Short mmCIF file of C-alpha atoms in Angstrom, two decimals:
data_model
loop_
_atom_site.label_atom_id
_atom_site.label_comp_id
_atom_site.label_asym_id
_atom_site.label_seq_id
_atom_site.Cartn_x
_atom_site.Cartn_y
_atom_site.Cartn_z
CA ALA A 740 -9.34 165.96 94.44
CA THR A 741 -9.81 162.17 94.24
CA PRO A 742 -7.92 160.68 97.20
CA THR A 743 -7.17 157.15 96.09
CA CYS A 744 -4.22 155.54 94.33
CA VAL A 745 -5.02 155.45 90.61
CA PRO A 746 -6.82 158.76 89.94
CA ALA A 747 -4.36 160.66 92.15
CA ARG A 748 -1.47 159.51 89.95
CA ILE A 749 -3.42 160.31 86.80
CA ALA A 750 -3.87 163.88 88.07
CA MET A 751 -0.19 164.20 88.96
CA PHE A 752 1.05 162.78 85.66
CA THR A 753 -1.38 164.70 83.41
CA GLY A 754 -2.00 167.97 85.26
CA LYS A 755 -5.73 167.43 84.80
CA SER A 756 -8.77 167.60 87.06
CA PRO A 757 -11.18 164.63 87.30
CA SER A 758 -13.60 166.31 84.89
CA LEU A 759 -10.86 166.13 82.23
CA HIS A 760 -9.00 162.92 83.04
CA GLY A 761 -12.23 161.03 83.80
CA ARG A 762 -11.04 158.87 86.70
CA TYR A 763 -13.34 159.24 89.71
CA GLY A 764 -12.38 156.25 91.83
CA TYR A 765 -10.23 153.16 92.17
CA ARG A 766 -10.35 151.04 89.02
CA GLU A 767 -7.57 148.89 87.62
CA GLY A 768 -7.18 147.57 84.09
CA VAL A 769 -7.75 150.83 82.15
CA SER A 770 -5.08 151.51 79.52
CA PHE A 771 -3.00 154.53 80.46
CA PRO A 772 -1.06 155.23 77.21
CA GLU A 773 -4.16 155.42 75.01
CA ALA A 774 -6.04 157.71 77.36
CA TYR A 775 -3.21 160.03 78.43
CA PRO A 776 -0.53 160.55 75.78
CA VAL A 777 0.70 163.84 77.30
CA THR A 778 2.30 163.57 80.75
CA LEU A 779 4.72 165.48 82.94
CA GLN A 780 7.46 163.00 82.14
CA SER A 781 6.79 162.83 78.39
CA THR A 782 6.82 166.63 78.18
CA LEU A 783 10.16 166.81 80.00
CA ARG A 784 11.53 163.99 77.85
CA LYS A 785 10.70 165.92 74.67
CA SER A 786 12.61 168.83 76.17
CA GLY A 787 15.76 166.76 76.52
CA TYR A 788 15.39 165.34 80.01
CA GLN A 789 16.26 161.79 81.01
CA THR A 790 13.17 160.46 82.77
CA PHE A 791 13.40 157.56 85.19
CA ALA A 792 10.82 156.06 87.58
CA VAL A 793 11.31 153.70 90.52
CA GLY A 794 8.52 152.18 92.58
CA LYS A 795 4.78 152.58 92.36
CA MET A 796 3.26 153.54 89.00
CA HIS A 797 -0.18 151.92 89.35
CA VAL A 798 -0.98 152.06 85.63
CA PHE A 799 -2.16 149.44 83.14
CA PRO A 800 -0.63 147.63 81.38
CA ASP A 801 2.05 147.24 84.04
CA ARG A 802 5.03 147.92 81.83
CA ALA A 803 3.54 151.03 80.20
CA ARG A 804 6.21 153.68 80.62
CA CYS A 805 3.86 156.68 80.30
CA GLY A 806 6.68 158.87 79.01
CA PHE A 807 9.54 157.59 81.17
CA ASP A 808 12.72 156.33 79.50
CA GLU A 809 12.91 153.50 82.02
CA VAL A 810 10.76 152.15 84.88
CA LEU A 811 11.62 149.82 87.76
CA LEU A 812 8.37 148.67 89.35
CA HIS A 813 7.09 147.91 92.80
CA ASP A 814 3.38 148.62 92.76
CA GLY A 815 2.43 146.55 95.77
CA PHE A 816 -0.65 144.35 95.51
CA LEU A 817 -2.30 144.91 92.13
CA HIS A 818 -5.36 142.70 91.89
CA THR A 819 -5.66 142.65 88.09
CA SER A 820 -1.96 142.01 87.51
CA ARG A 821 -1.69 139.22 90.07
CA ARG A 822 -4.69 137.46 88.57
CA LEU A 823 -3.28 137.70 85.05
CA SER A 824 0.14 136.47 86.19
CA ARG A 825 -1.22 134.00 88.77
CA GLY A 826 0.73 135.67 91.51
CA PRO A 827 3.75 137.97 91.74
CA SER A 828 6.46 137.74 89.13
CA ALA A 829 9.38 139.72 87.77
CA ALA A 830 7.18 140.42 84.75
CA ILE A 831 5.02 142.73 86.83
CA ASP A 832 7.34 143.66 89.71
CA ASP A 833 11.08 144.35 89.64
CA TYR A 834 11.24 144.35 93.43
CA VAL A 835 10.10 140.70 93.43
CA ASP A 836 13.02 139.81 91.18
CA PHE A 837 15.39 141.68 93.54
CA LEU A 838 13.91 140.01 96.63
CA ARG A 839 14.25 136.52 95.16
CA ARG A 840 17.82 137.10 94.04
CA GLU A 841 18.93 138.58 97.36
CA THR A 842 17.24 135.99 99.59
CA GLY A 843 17.92 132.97 97.39
CA ASP A 844 14.24 132.03 97.73
CA PRO A 845 12.71 131.61 94.25
CA ARG A 846 9.20 131.87 95.72
CA ALA A 847 9.70 134.98 97.89
CA ASP A 848 6.75 137.38 97.81
CA TYR A 849 6.13 140.77 99.35
CA GLN A 850 2.89 139.27 100.74
CA ASP A 851 4.68 136.41 102.54
CA THR A 852 3.36 137.53 105.93
CA GLY A 853 -0.24 136.92 104.87
CA ILE A 854 -1.28 140.44 105.87
CA GLY A 855 -3.89 141.74 103.44
CA CYS A 856 -3.05 144.60 101.10
CA ASN A 857 -5.50 146.90 102.92
CA ALA A 858 -5.49 145.22 106.33
CA MET A 859 -5.44 147.20 109.56
CA THR A 860 -2.75 144.88 110.85
CA ALA A 861 0.82 145.85 111.58
CA ARG A 862 4.09 144.17 112.50
CA PRO A 863 7.82 144.89 112.15
CA TRP A 864 9.59 144.06 108.88
CA GLU A 865 10.81 140.45 109.09
CA ARG A 866 13.84 140.68 106.79
CA GLU A 867 17.04 142.70 106.72
CA GLU A 868 16.43 146.45 106.51
CA ARG A 869 18.25 146.67 103.17
CA LEU A 870 15.58 144.40 101.64
CA HIS A 871 12.63 146.64 102.57
CA PRO A 872 10.82 148.03 99.49
CA THR A 873 11.24 151.59 100.79
CA ARG A 874 15.01 151.11 100.91
CA TRP A 875 14.92 149.42 97.47
CA VAL A 876 13.26 152.47 95.86
CA ALA A 877 15.97 154.73 97.26
CA ASP A 878 18.87 152.41 96.36
CA GLU A 879 17.70 151.94 92.76
CA SER A 880 17.18 155.70 92.43
CA PHE A 881 20.76 156.32 93.51
CA ARG A 882 21.98 153.79 90.94
CA PHE A 883 20.24 155.90 88.29
CA LEU A 884 22.05 159.00 89.53
CA GLU A 885 25.34 157.14 89.11
CA ARG A 886 24.47 155.87 85.62
CA ARG A 887 22.71 158.91 84.15
CA ASP A 888 23.99 160.83 81.13
CA PRO A 889 25.81 163.77 82.78
CA THR A 890 25.32 165.97 79.70
CA ARG A 891 21.52 166.03 80.06
CA PRO A 892 19.12 167.16 82.81
CA PHE A 893 17.08 164.47 84.55
CA PHE A 894 13.64 163.87 86.04
CA LEU A 895 13.67 161.16 88.72
CA TYR A 896 10.34 159.84 90.07
CA MET A 897 10.89 158.08 93.43
CA SER A 898 7.54 156.49 94.27
CA PHE A 899 7.38 154.73 97.65
CA HIS A 900 4.61 152.15 98.08
CA ARG A 901 4.53 152.70 101.84
CA PRO A 902 3.06 154.15 104.05
CA HIS A 903 0.35 151.69 103.02
CA ALA A 904 -0.70 148.32 104.32
CA PRO A 905 1.10 146.19 105.28
CA PHE A 906 2.37 148.60 107.95
CA ASP A 907 5.79 147.05 108.45
CA PRO A 908 8.67 149.40 109.29
CA PRO A 909 12.10 148.09 110.31
CA GLY A 910 12.06 146.69 113.84
CA TRP A 911 13.83 149.62 115.50
CA LEU A 912 11.24 152.07 114.16
CA TRP A 913 8.40 149.76 115.19
CA ASP A 914 9.81 149.66 118.73
CA LYS A 915 10.26 153.43 118.81
CA TYR A 916 6.65 154.27 117.99
CA ARG A 917 5.05 151.29 119.73
CA ALA A 918 6.59 152.57 122.97
CA ARG A 919 4.88 155.96 122.56
CA SER A 920 1.23 156.82 123.02
CA GLY A 921 -0.32 158.58 120.05
CA PRO A 922 -2.81 161.42 119.80
CA ARG A 923 -6.46 160.74 120.53
CA ARG A 924 -8.53 159.86 117.51
CA ARG A 925 -10.91 162.58 116.36
CA MET A 926 -14.56 161.60 116.65
CA GLY A 927 -17.17 163.85 115.03
CA ASP A 928 -20.58 164.45 116.58
CA TRP A 929 -22.03 163.30 113.25
CA VAL A 930 -20.47 159.81 113.03
CA SER A 931 -23.48 157.90 114.42
CA ARG A 932 -25.51 159.03 111.41
CA PHE A 933 -23.66 156.36 109.39
CA ASP A 934 -23.80 153.56 111.99
CA GLU A 935 -25.81 151.21 109.78
CA HIS A 936 -22.75 150.90 107.53
CA ARG A 937 -20.25 149.99 110.23
CA ARG A 938 -18.05 146.91 110.13
CA ASP A 939 -16.60 147.09 113.62
CA HIS A 940 -13.32 145.14 114.02
CA GLY A 941 -13.27 144.16 110.34
CA VAL A 942 -9.62 143.72 109.41
CA GLU A 943 -10.06 145.61 106.12
CA ALA A 944 -13.06 147.73 107.14
CA GLU A 945 -13.04 151.29 105.89
CA PHE A 946 -15.58 152.36 108.49
CA GLY A 947 -15.74 150.69 111.89
CA ALA A 948 -14.17 150.69 115.35
CA GLN A 949 -10.93 148.82 116.01
CA LYS A 950 -9.61 147.61 119.35
CA GLU A 951 -7.25 150.13 120.90
CA SER A 952 -4.38 147.64 120.73
CA VAL A 953 -4.97 147.17 116.99
CA HIS A 954 -5.15 150.91 116.46
CA GLU A 955 -1.90 151.50 118.36
CA ASP A 956 -0.12 148.83 116.29
CA VAL A 957 -1.29 150.42 113.04
CA ARG A 958 -0.33 153.89 114.24
CA ALA A 959 3.15 152.69 115.20
CA GLY A 960 3.62 150.98 111.84
CA TYR A 961 2.34 154.02 109.94
CA TYR A 962 4.54 156.51 111.78
CA GLY A 963 7.55 154.19 111.56
CA ILE A 964 7.26 153.88 107.80
CA ILE A 965 6.92 157.65 107.42
CA GLU A 966 10.16 158.17 109.36
CA PHE A 967 11.85 155.50 107.22
CA ILE A 968 10.91 157.49 104.11
CA ASP A 969 12.23 160.66 105.78
CA LEU A 970 15.58 158.93 106.11
CA GLN A 971 15.61 157.97 102.43
CA ILE A 972 14.93 161.61 101.48
CA ASN A 973 17.90 162.61 103.60
CA ARG A 974 19.98 159.98 101.80
CA LEU A 975 18.80 161.51 98.51
CA ARG A 976 19.94 164.98 99.53
CA GLU A 977 23.30 163.62 100.61
CA ARG A 978 23.70 161.75 97.34
CA LEU A 979 22.82 164.86 95.33
CA SER A 980 25.51 166.71 97.29
CA ASP A 981 28.04 163.93 96.60
CA GLU A 982 27.23 164.15 92.88
CA SER A 983 27.54 168.00 92.92
CA LEU A 984 23.85 168.22 91.98
CA ALA A 985 22.37 169.68 95.16
CA GLU A 986 22.43 173.31 93.99
CA GLU A 987 20.76 172.60 90.66
CA THR A 988 18.11 170.03 91.58
CA ILE A 989 14.50 170.84 92.52
CA ILE A 990 12.78 168.38 94.83
CA ALA A 991 8.99 168.05 95.11
CA PHE A 992 7.47 165.82 97.80
CA VAL A 993 3.80 164.81 97.56
CA SER A 994 1.48 161.91 98.37
CA ASP A 995 -1.37 160.33 96.45
CA HIS A 996 -3.73 160.44 99.43
CA GLY A 997 -3.78 160.38 103.20
CA GLU A 998 -4.89 157.80 105.77
CA MET A 999 -7.86 158.30 108.09
CA LEU A 1000 -6.01 156.29 110.77
CA GLY A 1001 -9.04 155.90 113.01
CA ASP A 1002 -10.44 159.43 112.87
CA HIS A 1003 -14.25 159.22 112.97
CA ASP A 1004 -13.86 155.41 113.15
CA MET A 1005 -12.55 155.42 109.58
CA TYR A 1006 -9.44 153.83 108.11
CA ARG A 1007 -7.87 153.82 104.66
CA LYS A 1008 -8.71 156.60 102.17
CA SER A 1009 -11.17 157.71 99.44
CA VAL A 1010 -13.36 159.92 101.64
CA ALA A 1011 -13.73 163.69 101.72
CA TYR A 1012 -12.43 164.24 105.23
CA GLU A 1013 -9.08 165.87 105.92
CA GLY A 1014 -7.20 162.74 106.97
CA SER A 1015 -7.86 161.24 103.54
CA ALA A 1016 -7.94 164.28 101.26
CA ARG A 1017 -5.29 166.59 102.75
CA ILE A 1018 -1.75 165.72 101.67
CA PRO A 1019 1.72 167.28 101.84
CA PHE A 1020 3.24 169.34 99.06
CA LEU A 1021 6.81 170.33 99.87
CA LEU A 1022 8.85 172.09 97.20
CA HIS A 1023 12.60 172.67 97.55
CA ILE A 1024 14.11 175.11 95.06
CA PRO A 1025 17.84 175.79 95.61
CA PRO A 1026 18.72 179.45 96.21
CA GLY A 1027 20.43 179.83 92.84
CA LEU A 1028 17.24 178.79 91.01
CA ARG A 1029 14.75 180.68 93.15
CA GLU A 1030 14.54 183.95 91.22
CA GLY A 1031 10.87 184.74 90.62
CA TRP A 1032 9.70 182.15 93.16
CA GLY A 1033 9.82 184.23 96.33
CA GLU A 1034 11.28 183.51 99.71
CA SER A 1035 11.09 180.12 101.40
CA GLY A 1036 8.37 179.46 103.97
CA ASP A 1037 4.89 178.07 104.43
CA VAL A 1038 2.18 179.07 101.96
CA ASP A 1039 -1.43 178.91 103.10
CA ALA A 1040 -3.24 178.35 99.81
CA ILE A 1041 -5.29 175.64 98.13
CA ALA A 1042 -3.31 173.39 95.80
CA GLU A 1043 -4.07 170.10 94.06
CA LEU A 1044 -2.08 167.23 92.60
CA ARG A 1045 -2.94 168.55 89.12
CA ASP A 1046 -0.76 171.57 90.00
CA VAL A 1047 2.40 169.46 90.32
CA MET A 1048 2.91 169.12 86.55
CA PRO A 1049 2.56 172.82 85.61
CA THR A 1050 4.58 173.90 88.66
CA LEU A 1051 7.54 171.68 87.80
CA LEU A 1052 7.38 172.52 84.10
CA ASP A 1053 7.33 176.21 85.00
CA ALA A 1054 10.36 175.74 87.24
CA ALA A 1055 12.18 173.91 84.43
CA GLY A 1056 11.34 176.57 81.86
CA VAL A 1057 9.35 174.10 79.78
CA GLN A 1058 6.10 175.14 78.08
CA ILE A 1059 2.97 173.83 79.82
CA PRO A 1060 0.76 171.80 77.40
CA GLU A 1061 -2.69 173.17 76.55
CA SER A 1062 -4.29 169.95 77.85
CA VAL A 1063 -3.37 170.91 81.44
CA ASP A 1064 -5.94 172.65 83.63
CA GLY A 1065 -3.79 172.64 86.77
CA GLN A 1066 -2.02 175.84 87.73
CA SER A 1067 1.63 176.64 88.33
CA LEU A 1068 2.02 177.57 91.98
CA ARG A 1069 4.63 180.22 91.22
CA PRO A 1070 2.16 183.06 92.06
CA ALA A 1071 1.31 181.44 95.39
CA LEU A 1072 4.99 181.10 96.22
CA ALA A 1073 6.24 184.41 94.84
CA ALA A 1074 3.48 186.77 95.94
CA ARG A 1075 1.52 184.61 98.41
CA GLU A 1076 -1.48 184.92 96.06
CA PRO A 1077 -3.90 181.97 95.78
CA VAL A 1078 -4.21 180.27 92.40
CA ARG A 1079 -7.84 179.27 93.12
CA ASP A 1080 -10.47 180.01 95.74
CA HIS A 1081 -11.76 176.47 96.12
CA LEU A 1082 -11.13 172.81 95.33
CA HIS A 1083 -13.77 170.42 93.97
CA GLY A 1084 -13.19 166.85 95.08
CA GLU A 1085 -15.10 163.70 94.27
CA HIS A 1086 -14.90 159.95 94.64
CA LEU A 1087 -17.14 157.54 92.82
CA ILE A 1088 -17.60 155.19 95.76
CA GLY A 1089 -16.85 156.10 99.35
CA SER A 1090 -17.01 154.01 102.49
CA LEU A 1091 -20.26 155.25 103.99
CA GLY A 1092 -22.99 153.08 102.57
CA ARG A 1093 -21.32 152.98 99.15
CA HIS A 1094 -22.19 156.61 98.53
CA SER A 1095 -20.41 158.66 95.95
CA MET A 1096 -18.99 161.73 97.62
CA HIS A 1097 -18.50 165.25 96.32
CA TRP A 1098 -16.93 168.09 98.27
CA ILE A 1099 -16.02 171.72 97.90
CA ARG A 1100 -13.12 172.97 99.97
CA SER A 1101 -12.59 176.72 100.29
CA GLU A 1102 -9.97 178.39 102.47
CA ARG A 1103 -12.28 178.16 105.48
CA TYR A 1104 -15.07 175.67 104.80
CA LYS A 1105 -15.57 172.16 103.52
CA TYR A 1106 -18.98 171.20 102.13
CA VAL A 1107 -19.70 167.50 101.54
CA TRP A 1108 -22.55 165.95 99.55
CA LEU A 1109 -23.24 162.20 99.58
CA SER A 1110 -25.09 161.21 96.44
CA GLY A 1111 -26.74 158.06 97.78
CA ASP A 1112 -29.34 159.91 99.82
CA GLY A 1113 -28.44 163.57 99.30
CA HIS A 1114 -27.00 163.94 102.80
CA GLU A 1115 -25.03 167.17 103.31
CA GLN A 1116 -22.27 168.18 105.71
CA LEU A 1117 -20.52 171.49 106.38
CA PHE A 1118 -17.37 172.04 108.41
CA ASP A 1119 -15.64 175.24 109.50
CA LEU A 1120 -12.00 174.18 109.14
CA GLU A 1121 -10.70 177.38 110.71
CA ALA A 1122 -12.58 176.86 113.96
CA ASP A 1123 -12.81 173.07 113.72
CA PRO A 1124 -9.84 171.57 111.81
CA GLY A 1125 -10.67 168.09 113.10
CA GLN A 1126 -14.15 168.21 111.50
CA LEU A 1127 -15.84 167.36 114.78
CA HIS A 1128 -18.99 169.47 114.33
CA ASP A 1129 -21.30 169.27 111.31
CA LEU A 1130 -22.85 172.70 110.67
CA ALA A 1131 -25.07 171.70 107.74
CA ALA A 1132 -28.25 171.99 109.81
CA ASP A 1133 -27.38 175.53 110.90
#
């Protein structure tokens, strides 16, 4: 509903829509604990779960646990935190401490390459694969599984910073995808309407053309990092099997937002279009726990990040707090019945002339309104999933 880092996590942690949690765009430095005392993890913790987080939290202050028993952080480039700490430090990033210990370089930084935190620049990872932050999130998560209290259930939050700039997969994955040609970028017949706001070839431009060689590098880096995460998820499943936990552990896989990746000459996120706003939601419930949840398979229904909290609480048999306005997806899974007929999305500042954007997404259509000048768009996603043709004038 708000496809950018901070508000997406607020929705996932609290089970609330933007109208309730109040975060409509990217803004750092807002205290999480005071604003959101009830979270998915705090609710599970009160019900006896061990709750552990590794990786990206993107909350303020940095060490706020938000209901987790313990947090190991790698948030990536946080502007507010780096300014307050005058650069990266173990105080704000546990991965930095790990990187400095393992390399023997007391000044090592995850930004050592000089690539900007939102730059459309890509290159292979320059260090050993075991030092990559994606691998670190998995390895530290497995250490938790080894050290957990075996008499209590657990909630493990594995939060990978990538795929996000810098696009830097291990070298063998870079080579694999750089050697392949990718799909053609989608280009809507409406894109020229926003031409006055272009920043063609800008390294951190949200809207603007990139050279084909730059685009292919970014695509290779993006795809390579996604496959690297796939491999960590497979490692997770193997570790759960080793620990005799595979048949009693539910796994949910989601993202905070997508990446436009050149569609309509747009990069990054925060806009209404499908590349930015459509994300995966994969839910694995072992057969022995699936009673009342239906058969496995794809479900064609509208869901939001605010539905993650009530869905997982429902699966755990834990009461859903009254503050939640998300919906458990059990009906959608069990009876293939939708839990809502539309989604309302919004972002305070988009990339097209600094408009705010609102959108309504039904099963078939997506309607977009840009507040800056009242411009409207309408797309038939059934006939035109790439959003190539604006029907608003029809």
